[in-house]
Amino acid sequence: QVQLVESGGGLVQAGGSLRLSCVASGSIFRVNAMGWYRQAPGKQRELVATFTRAGTPMYADSAKGRFTISRDNAKNTVYMQMTSLKPEDTAVYFCNSEVMSIGGTSGDYWGQGTQVTVSS
């Protein structure tokens, strides 16, 4: 089994910054991809930023220039630095990862989510 645990959410004023972290743990042989999605009330979950299988960072248009994704492969951890936050960034942010387990199977995993609230 693989677990993803997010941290770093909170309440911030518009224009402020937050840094999200996500740690993957469990029976991990290799993390193939890892990134962040978000879901606002009444909306579908959407990609924010992710590292692809090739290791390339990819951003949603709404995140480009404001959010930066980074990772520590040795710690199976991904971070997302969010700056110039806007009220429309308010959402639950979920970590997602495609992991190959020690047993050789690949699976797609989600964290429990962390709330980000941006006040105007």
mmCIF file with all atom_site columns, C-alpha atoms in Angstrom:
data_model
loop_
_atom_site.group_PDB
_atom_site.id
_atom_site.type_symbol
_atom_site.label_atom_id
_atom_site.label_alt_id
_atom_site.label_comp_id
_atom_site.label_asym_id
_atom_site.label_entity_id
_atom_site.label_seq_id
_atom_site.pdbx_PDB_ins_code
_atom_site.Cartn_x
_atom_site.Cartn_y
_atom_site.Cartn_z
_atom_site.occupancy
_atom_site.B_iso_or_equiv
_atom_site.pdbx_formal_charge
_atom_site.auth_seq_id
_atom_site.auth_comp_id
_atom_site.auth_asym_id
_atom_site.auth_atom_id
_atom_site.pdbx_PDB_model_num
ATOM 1   C CA . GLN A 1 1   ? 0.000   0.000  0.000   1.00 0.00 ? 1   GLN A CA 1
ATOM 2   C CA . VAL A 1 2   ? 0.983   3.591  -0.668  1.00 0.00 ? 2   VAL A CA 1
ATOM 3   C CA . GLN A 1 3   ? -0.053  6.627  1.316   1.00 0.00 ? 3   GLN A CA 1
ATOM 4   C CA . LEU A 1 4   ? 0.146   10.277 0.329   1.00 0.00 ? 4   LEU A CA 1
ATOM 5   C CA . VAL A 1 5   ? 0.034   12.907 3.057   1.00 0.00 ? 5   VAL A CA 1
ATOM 6   C CA . GLU A 1 6   ? -0.325  16.590 2.236   1.00 0.00 ? 6   GLU A CA 1
ATOM 7   C CA . SER A 1 7   ? 0.441   19.547 4.452   1.00 0.00 ? 7   SER A CA 1
ATOM 8   C CA . GLY A 1 8   ? 0.812   23.290 4.209   1.00 0.00 ? 8   GLY A CA 1
ATOM 9   C CA . GLY A 1 9   ? -2.674  24.489 3.428   1.00 0.00 ? 9   GLY A CA 1
ATOM 10  C CA . GLY A 1 10  ? -4.336  27.316 5.290   1.00 0.00 ? 10  GLY A CA 1
ATOM 11  C CA . LEU A 1 11  ? -5.913  30.731 5.153   1.00 0.00 ? 11  LEU A CA 1
ATOM 12  C CA . VAL A 1 12  ? -4.052  33.534 3.422   1.00 0.00 ? 12  VAL A CA 1
ATOM 13  C CA . GLN A 1 13  ? -4.890  36.977 2.103   1.00 0.00 ? 13  GLN A CA 1
ATOM 14  C CA . ALA A 1 14  ? -4.925  37.692 -1.595  1.00 0.00 ? 14  ALA A CA 1
ATOM 15  C CA . GLY A 1 15  ? -1.400  38.291 -2.824  1.00 0.00 ? 15  GLY A CA 1
ATOM 16  C CA . GLY A 1 16  ? 0.061   36.019 -0.184  1.00 0.00 ? 16  GLY A CA 1
ATOM 17  C CA . SER A 1 17  ? 1.977   32.772 -0.467  1.00 0.00 ? 17  SER A CA 1
ATOM 18  C CA . LEU A 1 18  ? 1.723   29.202 0.716   1.00 0.00 ? 18  LEU A CA 1
ATOM 19  C CA . ARG A 1 19  ? 3.894   26.142 0.293   1.00 0.00 ? 19  ARG A CA 1
ATOM 20  C CA . LEU A 1 20  ? 2.275   22.736 0.017   1.00 0.00 ? 20  LEU A CA 1
ATOM 21  C CA . SER A 1 21  ? 4.107   19.487 0.681   1.00 0.00 ? 21  SER A CA 1
ATOM 22  C CA . CYS A 1 22  ? 3.199   15.894 -0.108  1.00 0.00 ? 22  CYS A CA 1
ATOM 23  C CA . VAL A 1 23  ? 5.054   12.840 1.108   1.00 0.00 ? 23  VAL A CA 1
ATOM 24  C CA . ALA A 1 24  ? 4.541   9.396  -0.375  1.00 0.00 ? 24  ALA A CA 1
ATOM 25  C CA . SER A 1 25  ? 5.232   6.404  1.826   1.00 0.00 ? 25  SER A CA 1
ATOM 26  C CA . GLY A 1 26  ? 4.648   2.673  1.858   1.00 0.00 ? 26  GLY A CA 1
ATOM 27  C CA . SER A 1 27  ? 5.664   -0.095 -0.505  1.00 0.00 ? 27  SER A CA 1
ATOM 28  C CA . ILE A 1 28  ? 7.274   2.168  -3.069  1.00 0.00 ? 28  ILE A CA 1
ATOM 29  C CA . PHE A 1 29  ? 9.727   0.961  -5.664  1.00 0.00 ? 29  PHE A CA 1
ATOM 30  C CA . ARG A 1 30  ? 9.530   4.040  -7.864  1.00 0.00 ? 30  ARG A CA 1
ATOM 31  C CA . VAL A 1 31  ? 7.431   7.178  -8.087  1.00 0.00 ? 31  VAL A CA 1
ATOM 32  C CA . ASN A 1 32  ? 6.596   7.614  -11.763 1.00 0.00 ? 32  ASN A CA 1
ATOM 33  C CA . ALA A 1 33  ? 4.678   10.875 -11.587 1.00 0.00 ? 33  ALA A CA 1
ATOM 34  C CA . MET A 1 34  ? 3.604   13.182 -8.795  1.00 0.00 ? 34  MET A CA 1
ATOM 35  C CA . GLY A 1 35  ? 1.748   16.428 -8.635  1.00 0.00 ? 35  GLY A CA 1
ATOM 36  C CA . TRP A 1 36  ? -1.135  18.554 -7.480  1.00 0.00 ? 36  TRP A CA 1
ATOM 37  C CA . TYR A 1 37  ? -4.791  18.859 -8.351  1.00 0.00 ? 37  TYR A CA 1
ATOM 38  C CA . ARG A 1 38  ? -7.459  21.034 -6.800  1.00 0.00 ? 38  ARG A CA 1
ATOM 39  C CA . GLN A 1 39  ? -11.206 21.024 -6.425  1.00 0.00 ? 39  GLN A CA 1
ATOM 40  C CA . ALA A 1 40  ? -13.257 24.087 -5.631  1.00 0.00 ? 40  ALA A CA 1
ATOM 41  C CA . PRO A 1 41  ? -16.843 23.817 -4.335  1.00 0.00 ? 41  PRO A CA 1
ATOM 42  C CA . GLY A 1 42  ? -19.208 22.855 -7.122  1.00 0.00 ? 42  GLY A CA 1
ATOM 43  C CA . LYS A 1 43  ? -16.392 22.339 -9.616  1.00 0.00 ? 43  LYS A CA 1
ATOM 44  C CA . GLN A 1 44  ? -14.549 19.371 -11.038 1.00 0.00 ? 44  GLN A CA 1
ATOM 45  C CA . ARG A 1 45  ? -11.111 18.414 -9.841  1.00 0.00 ? 45  ARG A CA 1
ATOM 46  C CA . GLU A 1 46  ? -8.460  19.979 -12.068 1.00 0.00 ? 46  GLU A CA 1
ATOM 47  C CA . LEU A 1 47  ? -4.754  19.688 -12.623 1.00 0.00 ? 47  LEU A CA 1
ATOM 48  C CA . VAL A 1 48  ? -2.650  22.448 -11.097 1.00 0.00 ? 48  VAL A CA 1
ATOM 49  C CA . ALA A 1 49  ? 0.921   21.265 -11.572 1.00 0.00 ? 49  ALA A CA 1
ATOM 50  C CA . THR A 1 50  ? 2.663   17.940 -11.904 1.00 0.00 ? 50  THR A CA 1
ATOM 51  C CA . PHE A 1 51  ? 5.856   16.159 -12.786 1.00 0.00 ? 51  PHE A CA 1
ATOM 52  C CA . THR A 1 52  ? 5.230   13.838 -15.691 1.00 0.00 ? 52  THR A CA 1
ATOM 53  C CA . ARG A 1 53  ? 6.701   10.353 -16.029 1.00 0.00 ? 53  ARG A CA 1
ATOM 54  C CA . ALA A 1 54  ? 9.557   11.952 -17.950 1.00 0.00 ? 54  ALA A CA 1
ATOM 55  C CA . GLY A 1 55  ? 10.245  14.251 -15.024 1.00 0.00 ? 55  GLY A CA 1
ATOM 56  C CA . THR A 1 56  ? 9.018   17.336 -16.811 1.00 0.00 ? 56  THR A CA 1
ATOM 57  C CA . PRO A 1 57  ? 7.044   19.882 -14.801 1.00 0.00 ? 57  PRO A CA 1
ATOM 58  C CA . MET A 1 58  ? 3.691   20.779 -16.287 1.00 0.00 ? 58  MET A CA 1
ATOM 59  C CA . TYR A 1 59  ? 1.409   23.601 -15.187 1.00 0.00 ? 59  TYR A CA 1
ATOM 60  C CA . ALA A 1 60  ? -2.171  24.597 -15.724 1.00 0.00 ? 60  ALA A CA 1
ATOM 61  C CA . ASP A 1 61  ? -2.478  27.997 -17.359 1.00 0.00 ? 61  ASP A CA 1
ATOM 62  C CA . SER A 1 62  ? -3.902  29.370 -14.104 1.00 0.00 ? 62  SER A CA 1
ATOM 63  C CA . ALA A 1 63  ? -0.737  28.346 -12.260 1.00 0.00 ? 63  ALA A CA 1
ATOM 64  C CA . LYS A 1 64  ? 1.920   29.453 -14.735 1.00 0.00 ? 64  LYS A CA 1
ATOM 65  C CA . GLY A 1 65  ? 4.105   32.239 -13.418 1.00 0.00 ? 65  GLY A CA 1
ATOM 66  C CA . ARG A 1 66  ? 2.671   32.018 -9.897  1.00 0.00 ? 66  ARG A CA 1
ATOM 67  C CA . PHE A 1 67  ? 3.147   28.423 -8.744  1.00 0.00 ? 67  PHE A CA 1
ATOM 68  C CA . THR A 1 68  ? 6.351   26.399 -8.761  1.00 0.00 ? 68  THR A CA 1
ATOM 69  C CA . ILE A 1 69  ? 6.455   22.645 -8.337  1.00 0.00 ? 69  ILE A CA 1
ATOM 70  C CA . SER A 1 70  ? 9.588   20.962 -7.036  1.00 0.00 ? 70  SER A CA 1
ATOM 71  C CA . ARG A 1 71  ? 10.514  17.610 -5.616  1.00 0.00 ? 71  ARG A CA 1
ATOM 72  C CA . ASP A 1 72  ? 12.937  15.647 -3.504  1.00 0.00 ? 72  ASP A CA 1
ATOM 73  C CA . ASN A 1 73  ? 13.188  12.206 -5.088  1.00 0.00 ? 73  ASN A CA 1
ATOM 74  C CA . ALA A 1 74  ? 15.134  10.767 -2.188  1.00 0.00 ? 74  ALA A CA 1
ATOM 75  C CA . LYS A 1 75  ? 12.257  11.643 0.126   1.00 0.00 ? 75  LYS A CA 1
ATOM 76  C CA . ASN A 1 76  ? 9.437   10.827 -2.313  1.00 0.00 ? 76  ASN A CA 1
ATOM 77  C CA . THR A 1 77  ? 8.201   14.337 -1.676  1.00 0.00 ? 77  THR A CA 1
ATOM 78  C CA . VAL A 1 78  ? 6.728   16.968 -3.938  1.00 0.00 ? 78  VAL A CA 1
ATOM 79  C CA . TYR A 1 79  ? 6.269   20.625 -3.075  1.00 0.00 ? 79  TYR A CA 1
ATOM 80  C CA . MET A 1 80  ? 4.326   23.447 -4.586  1.00 0.00 ? 80  MET A CA 1
ATOM 81  C CA . GLN A 1 81  ? 5.200   27.037 -3.822  1.00 0.00 ? 81  GLN A CA 1
ATOM 82  C CA . MET A 1 82  ? 2.188   29.217 -4.496  1.00 0.00 ? 82  MET A CA 1
ATOM 83  C CA . THR A 1 83  ? 2.627   32.980 -4.764  1.00 0.00 ? 83  THR A CA 1
ATOM 84  C CA . SER A 1 84  ? 0.379   35.894 -5.697  1.00 0.00 ? 84  SER A CA 1
ATOM 85  C CA . LEU A 1 85  ? -2.584  33.880 -4.508  1.00 0.00 ? 85  LEU A CA 1
ATOM 86  C CA . LYS A 1 86  ? -6.049  34.917 -5.636  1.00 0.00 ? 86  LYS A CA 1
ATOM 87  C CA . PRO A 1 87  ? -9.474  34.208 -4.143  1.00 0.00 ? 87  PRO A CA 1
ATOM 88  C CA . GLU A 1 88  ? -10.166 31.936 -7.123  1.00 0.00 ? 88  GLU A CA 1
ATOM 89  C CA . ASP A 1 89  ? -7.319  29.689 -5.951  1.00 0.00 ? 89  ASP A CA 1
ATOM 90  C CA . THR A 1 90  ? -9.480  28.699 -3.001  1.00 0.00 ? 90  THR A CA 1
ATOM 91  C CA . ALA A 1 91  ? -9.956  24.942 -3.152  1.00 0.00 ? 91  ALA A CA 1
ATOM 92  C CA . VAL A 1 92  ? -9.018  21.645 -1.622  1.00 0.00 ? 92  VAL A CA 1
ATOM 93  C CA . TYR A 1 93  ? -5.622  20.708 -3.012  1.00 0.00 ? 93  TYR A CA 1
ATOM 94  C CA . PHE A 1 94  ? -4.933  17.038 -3.576  1.00 0.00 ? 94  PHE A CA 1
ATOM 95  C CA . CYS A 1 95  ? -1.636  15.293 -4.109  1.00 0.00 ? 95  CYS A CA 1
ATOM 96  C CA . ASN A 1 96  ? -1.643  12.618 -6.797  1.00 0.00 ? 96  ASN A CA 1
ATOM 97  C CA . SER A 1 97  ? 1.006   10.080 -7.630  1.00 0.00 ? 97  SER A CA 1
ATOM 98  C CA . GLU A 1 98  ? 1.536   7.166  -9.962  1.00 0.00 ? 98  GLU A CA 1
ATOM 99  C CA . VAL A 1 99  ? 3.655   4.688  -8.074  1.00 0.00 ? 99  VAL A CA 1
ATOM 100 C CA . MET A 1 100 ? 5.238   1.367  -8.897  1.00 0.00 ? 100 MET A CA 1
ATOM 101 C CA . SER A 1 101 ? 5.131   -0.755 -5.794  1.00 0.00 ? 101 SER A CA 1
ATOM 102 C CA . ILE A 1 102 ? 7.817   -3.096 -4.532  1.00 0.00 ? 102 ILE A CA 1
ATOM 103 C CA . GLY A 1 103 ? 5.612   -5.931 -5.754  1.00 0.00 ? 103 GLY A CA 1
ATOM 104 C CA . GLY A 1 104 ? 5.861   -4.627 -9.306  1.00 0.00 ? 104 GLY A CA 1
ATOM 105 C CA . THR A 1 105 ? 2.355   -3.265 -9.766  1.00 0.00 ? 105 THR A CA 1
ATOM 106 C CA . SER A 1 106 ? 1.592   0.330  -10.673 1.00 0.00 ? 106 SER A CA 1
ATOM 107 C CA . GLY A 1 107 ? -1.201  2.310  -9.133  1.00 0.00 ? 107 GLY A CA 1
ATOM 108 C CA . ASP A 1 108 ? -2.629  5.807  -8.976  1.00 0.00 ? 108 ASP A CA 1
ATOM 109 C CA . TYR A 1 109 ? -2.938  7.259  -5.496  1.00 0.00 ? 109 TYR A CA 1
ATOM 110 C CA . TRP A 1 110 ? -4.514  10.338 -3.926  1.00 0.00 ? 110 TRP A CA 1
ATOM 111 C CA . GLY A 1 111 ? -3.926  12.155 -0.686  1.00 0.00 ? 111 GLY A CA 1
ATOM 112 C CA . GLN A 1 112 ? -6.715  13.265 1.606   1.00 0.00 ? 112 GLN A CA 1
ATOM 113 C CA . GLY A 1 113 ? -6.463  16.886 0.506   1.00 0.00 ? 113 GLY A CA 1
ATOM 114 C CA . THR A 1 114 ? -5.489  20.112 2.188   1.00 0.00 ? 114 THR A CA 1
ATOM 115 C CA . GLN A 1 115 ? -7.681  23.222 2.230   1.00 0.00 ? 115 GLN A CA 1
ATOM 116 C CA . VAL A 1 116 ? -6.363  26.456 0.782   1.00 0.00 ? 116 VAL A CA 1
ATOM 117 C CA . THR A 1 117 ? -8.499  29.524 1.376   1.00 0.00 ? 117 THR A CA 1
ATOM 118 C CA . VAL A 1 118 ? -7.574  32.903 -0.088  1.00 0.00 ? 118 VAL A CA 1
ATOM 119 C CA . SER A 1 119 ? -9.455  35.875 1.288   1.00 0.00 ? 119 SER A CA 1
ATOM 120 C CA . SER A 1 120 ? -9.987  39.059 -0.698  1.00 0.00 ? 120 SER A CA 1
#
